[in-house]
GROMACS .gro file of C-alpha atoms in nm:
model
  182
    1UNK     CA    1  -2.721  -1.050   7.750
    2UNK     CA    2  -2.352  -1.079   7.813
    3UNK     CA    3  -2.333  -1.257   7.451
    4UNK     CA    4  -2.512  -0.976   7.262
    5UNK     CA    5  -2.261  -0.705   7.443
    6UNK     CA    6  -1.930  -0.906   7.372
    7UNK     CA    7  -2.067  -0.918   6.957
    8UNK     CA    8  -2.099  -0.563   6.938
    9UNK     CA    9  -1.781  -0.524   7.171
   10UNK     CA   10  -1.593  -0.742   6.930
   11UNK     CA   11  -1.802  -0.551   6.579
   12UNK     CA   12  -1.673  -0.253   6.735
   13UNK     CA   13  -1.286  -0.320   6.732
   14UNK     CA   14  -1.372  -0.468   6.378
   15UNK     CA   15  -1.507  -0.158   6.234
   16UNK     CA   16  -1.224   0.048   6.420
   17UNK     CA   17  -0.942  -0.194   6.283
   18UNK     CA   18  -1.078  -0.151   5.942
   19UNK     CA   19  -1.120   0.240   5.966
   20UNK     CA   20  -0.722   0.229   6.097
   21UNK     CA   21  -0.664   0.050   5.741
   22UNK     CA   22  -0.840   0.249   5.531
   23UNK     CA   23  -0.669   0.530   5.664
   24UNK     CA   24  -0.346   0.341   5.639
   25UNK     CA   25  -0.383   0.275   5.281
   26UNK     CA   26  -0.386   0.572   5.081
   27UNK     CA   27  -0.371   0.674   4.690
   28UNK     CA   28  -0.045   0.747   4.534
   29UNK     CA   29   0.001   1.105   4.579
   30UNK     CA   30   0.141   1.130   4.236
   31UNK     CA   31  -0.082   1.077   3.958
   32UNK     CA   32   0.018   1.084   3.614
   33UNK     CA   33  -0.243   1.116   3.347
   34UNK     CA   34  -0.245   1.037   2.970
   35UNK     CA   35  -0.373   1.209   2.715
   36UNK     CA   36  -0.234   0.988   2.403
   37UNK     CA   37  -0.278   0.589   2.409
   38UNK     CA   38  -0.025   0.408   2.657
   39UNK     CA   39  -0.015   0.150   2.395
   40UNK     CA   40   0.143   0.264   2.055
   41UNK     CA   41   0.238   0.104   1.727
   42UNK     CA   42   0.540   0.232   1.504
   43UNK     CA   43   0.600   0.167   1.172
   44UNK     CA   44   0.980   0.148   1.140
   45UNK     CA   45   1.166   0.215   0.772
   46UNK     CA   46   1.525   0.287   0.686
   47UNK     CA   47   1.539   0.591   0.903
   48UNK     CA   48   1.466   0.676   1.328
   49UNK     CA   49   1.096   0.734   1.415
   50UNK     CA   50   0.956   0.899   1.744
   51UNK     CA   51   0.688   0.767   1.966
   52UNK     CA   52   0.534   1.009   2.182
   53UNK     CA   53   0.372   1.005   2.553
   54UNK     CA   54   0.195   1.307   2.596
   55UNK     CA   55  -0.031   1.357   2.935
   56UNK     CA   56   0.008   1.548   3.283
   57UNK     CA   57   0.079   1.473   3.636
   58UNK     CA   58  -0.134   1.577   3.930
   59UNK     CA   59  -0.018   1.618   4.264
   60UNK     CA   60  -0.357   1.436   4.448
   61UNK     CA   61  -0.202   1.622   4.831
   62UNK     CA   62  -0.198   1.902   5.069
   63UNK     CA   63   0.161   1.984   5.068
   64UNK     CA   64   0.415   1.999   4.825
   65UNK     CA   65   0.598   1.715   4.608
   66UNK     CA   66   0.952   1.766   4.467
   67UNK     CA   67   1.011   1.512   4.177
   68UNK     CA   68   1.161   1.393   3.890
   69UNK     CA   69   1.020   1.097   3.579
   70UNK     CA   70   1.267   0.828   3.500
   71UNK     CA   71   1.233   0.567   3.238
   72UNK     CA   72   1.292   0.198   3.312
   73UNK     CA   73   1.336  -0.039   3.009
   74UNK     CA   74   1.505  -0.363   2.946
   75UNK     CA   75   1.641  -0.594   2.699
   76UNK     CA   76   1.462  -0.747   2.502
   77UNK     CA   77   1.275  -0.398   2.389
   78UNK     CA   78   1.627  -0.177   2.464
   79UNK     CA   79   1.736  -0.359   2.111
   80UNK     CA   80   1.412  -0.148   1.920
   81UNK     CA   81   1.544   0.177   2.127
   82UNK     CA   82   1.771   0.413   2.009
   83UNK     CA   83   1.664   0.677   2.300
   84UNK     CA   84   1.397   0.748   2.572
   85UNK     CA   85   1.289   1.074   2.732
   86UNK     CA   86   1.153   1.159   2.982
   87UNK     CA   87   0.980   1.492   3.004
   88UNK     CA   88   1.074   1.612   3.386
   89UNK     CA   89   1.439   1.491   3.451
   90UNK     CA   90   1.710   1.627   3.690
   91UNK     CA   91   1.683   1.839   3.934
   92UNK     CA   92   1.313   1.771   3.868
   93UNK     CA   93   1.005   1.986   3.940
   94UNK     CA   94   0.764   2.115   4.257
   95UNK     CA   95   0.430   2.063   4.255
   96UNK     CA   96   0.210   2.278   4.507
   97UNK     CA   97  -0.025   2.094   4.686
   98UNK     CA   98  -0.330   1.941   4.475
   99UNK     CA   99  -0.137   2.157   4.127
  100UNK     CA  100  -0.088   1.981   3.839
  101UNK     CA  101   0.184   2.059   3.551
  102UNK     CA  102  -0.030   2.166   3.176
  103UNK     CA  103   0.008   1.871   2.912
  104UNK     CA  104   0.349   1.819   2.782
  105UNK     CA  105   0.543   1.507   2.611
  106UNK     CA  106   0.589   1.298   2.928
  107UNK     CA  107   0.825   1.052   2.684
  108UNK     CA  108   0.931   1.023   2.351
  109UNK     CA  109   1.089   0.667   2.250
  110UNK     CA  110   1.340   0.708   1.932
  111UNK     CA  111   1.303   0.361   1.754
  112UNK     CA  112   1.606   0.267   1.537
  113UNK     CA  113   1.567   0.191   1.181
  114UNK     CA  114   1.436  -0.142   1.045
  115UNK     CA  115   1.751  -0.388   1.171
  116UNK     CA  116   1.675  -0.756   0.987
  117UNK     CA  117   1.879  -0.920   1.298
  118UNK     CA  118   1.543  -0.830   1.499
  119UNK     CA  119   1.225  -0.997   1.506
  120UNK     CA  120   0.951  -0.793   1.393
  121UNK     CA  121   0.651  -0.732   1.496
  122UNK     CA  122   0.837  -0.659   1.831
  123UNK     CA  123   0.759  -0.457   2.163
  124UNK     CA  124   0.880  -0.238   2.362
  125UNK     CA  125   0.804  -0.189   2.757
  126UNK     CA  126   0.912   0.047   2.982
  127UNK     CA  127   0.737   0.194   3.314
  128UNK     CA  128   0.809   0.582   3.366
  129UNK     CA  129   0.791   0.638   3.744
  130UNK     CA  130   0.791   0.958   3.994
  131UNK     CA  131   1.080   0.964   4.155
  132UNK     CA  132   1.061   1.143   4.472
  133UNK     CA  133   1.400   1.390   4.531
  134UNK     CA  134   1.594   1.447   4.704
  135UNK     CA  135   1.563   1.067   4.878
  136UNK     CA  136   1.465   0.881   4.565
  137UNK     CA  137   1.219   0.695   4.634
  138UNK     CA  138   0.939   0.584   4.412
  139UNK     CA  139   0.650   0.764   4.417
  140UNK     CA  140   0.425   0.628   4.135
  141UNK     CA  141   0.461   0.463   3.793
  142UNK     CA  142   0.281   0.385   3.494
  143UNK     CA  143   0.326   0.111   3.205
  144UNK     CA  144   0.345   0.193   2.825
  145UNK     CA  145   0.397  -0.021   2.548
  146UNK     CA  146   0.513   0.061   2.169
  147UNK     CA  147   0.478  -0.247   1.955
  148UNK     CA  148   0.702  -0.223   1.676
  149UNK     CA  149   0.585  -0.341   1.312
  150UNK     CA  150   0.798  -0.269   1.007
  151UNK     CA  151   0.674  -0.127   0.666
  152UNK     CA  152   0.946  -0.291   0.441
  153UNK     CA  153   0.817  -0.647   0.285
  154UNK     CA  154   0.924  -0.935   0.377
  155UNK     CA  155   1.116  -1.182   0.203
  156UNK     CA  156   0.809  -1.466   0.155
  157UNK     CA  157   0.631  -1.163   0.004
  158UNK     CA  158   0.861  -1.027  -0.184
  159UNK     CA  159   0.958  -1.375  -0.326
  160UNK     CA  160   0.550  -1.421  -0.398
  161UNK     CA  161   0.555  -1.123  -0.583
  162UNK     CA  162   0.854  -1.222  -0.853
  163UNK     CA  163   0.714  -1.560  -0.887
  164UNK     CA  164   0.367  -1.366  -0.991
  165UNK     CA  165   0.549  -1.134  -1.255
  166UNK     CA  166   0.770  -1.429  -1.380
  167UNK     CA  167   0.409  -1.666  -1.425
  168UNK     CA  168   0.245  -1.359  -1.606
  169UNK     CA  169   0.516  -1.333  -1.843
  170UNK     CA  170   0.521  -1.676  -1.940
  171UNK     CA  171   0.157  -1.667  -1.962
  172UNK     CA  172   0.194  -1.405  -2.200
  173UNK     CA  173   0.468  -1.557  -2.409
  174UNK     CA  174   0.246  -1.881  -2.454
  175UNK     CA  175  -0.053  -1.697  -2.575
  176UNK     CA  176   0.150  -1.502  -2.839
  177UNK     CA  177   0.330  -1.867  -2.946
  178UNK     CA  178  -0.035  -2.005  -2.945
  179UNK     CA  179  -0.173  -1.676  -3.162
  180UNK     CA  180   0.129  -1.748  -3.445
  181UNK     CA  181   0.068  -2.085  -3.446
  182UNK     CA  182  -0.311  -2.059  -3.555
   0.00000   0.00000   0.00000
């Protein structure tokens, strides 16, 4: 009897000890929602091109969040970007308690013109977090990803291409020689 009265002693501070967790352990209360692809592809020519973030952030609490997106990207994608911005910077925004903001361009990446020093296809990475103000700290964040292709031909392709012309031609000639000759 004692036995059976110590498990469900001991089950008891279990379930509690859990339920303190759970409780413990909470969602972010910043969450910021896409509504274009977080993984993009640009097509990068002689001149700048714009990738664009577009989505909305929703504050999941009861009281108020003050708050501001920053970008955070590193080499080796900050050699593919000319510029990155974000949509809510200094001195940031409120949200009201479960508000959220209406869709807007949360960041748009400025990719610099094709650059043959850089491999291609390349990426770029950056995470765009909440940062609360006025203390800084993070709030949320989210990863995005722009890989980075180039429309102008490469060399092997190019180089194909002129050794196709040059072969038709002389295919040409010698079936004019070979219609004189007979």
């Amino acid at each position: 009897m004692v036995l059976r009265s110590m498990r469900f002693y001991l089950g008891g501070i279990l379930l509690l000890g859990f339920l303190g967790l759970a409780s413990i352990v909470k969602a972010d209360s910043l969450s910021i929602v896409y509504t274009s692809a977080q993984d993009q592809t640009d097509v990068v020519s002689a001149g700048f091109s714009s990738v664009v973030f577009t989505g909305f952030v929703v504050n999941n609490t009861d009281a108020a969040i003050t708050f501001q997106l920053t970008d955070v990207l590193g080499p080796p994608s900050s050699f593919y970007v000319a510029s990155l911005v974000t949509g809510i910077g200094f001195p940031g925004i409120t949200l009201a308690g479960g508000e959220s903001t209406p869709v807007f361009d949360l960041a748009t990446v400025a990719i610099n013109p094709f650059d043959p020093s850089l491999v291609y296809p390349g990426v770029v990475s950056f995470n765009l977090d909440a940062i609360a103000l006025p203390t800084g700290g993070l709030i949320t964040e989210s990863a995005d990803t722009v890989r980075v292709v180039t429309g102008v031909p490469e060399a092997a392709t190019l180089q194909l291409s002129v050794i196709a012309l040059l072969a038709g031609f002389l295919a040409m000639r010698v079936r004019l020689r070979r219609q004189r000759i007979s």
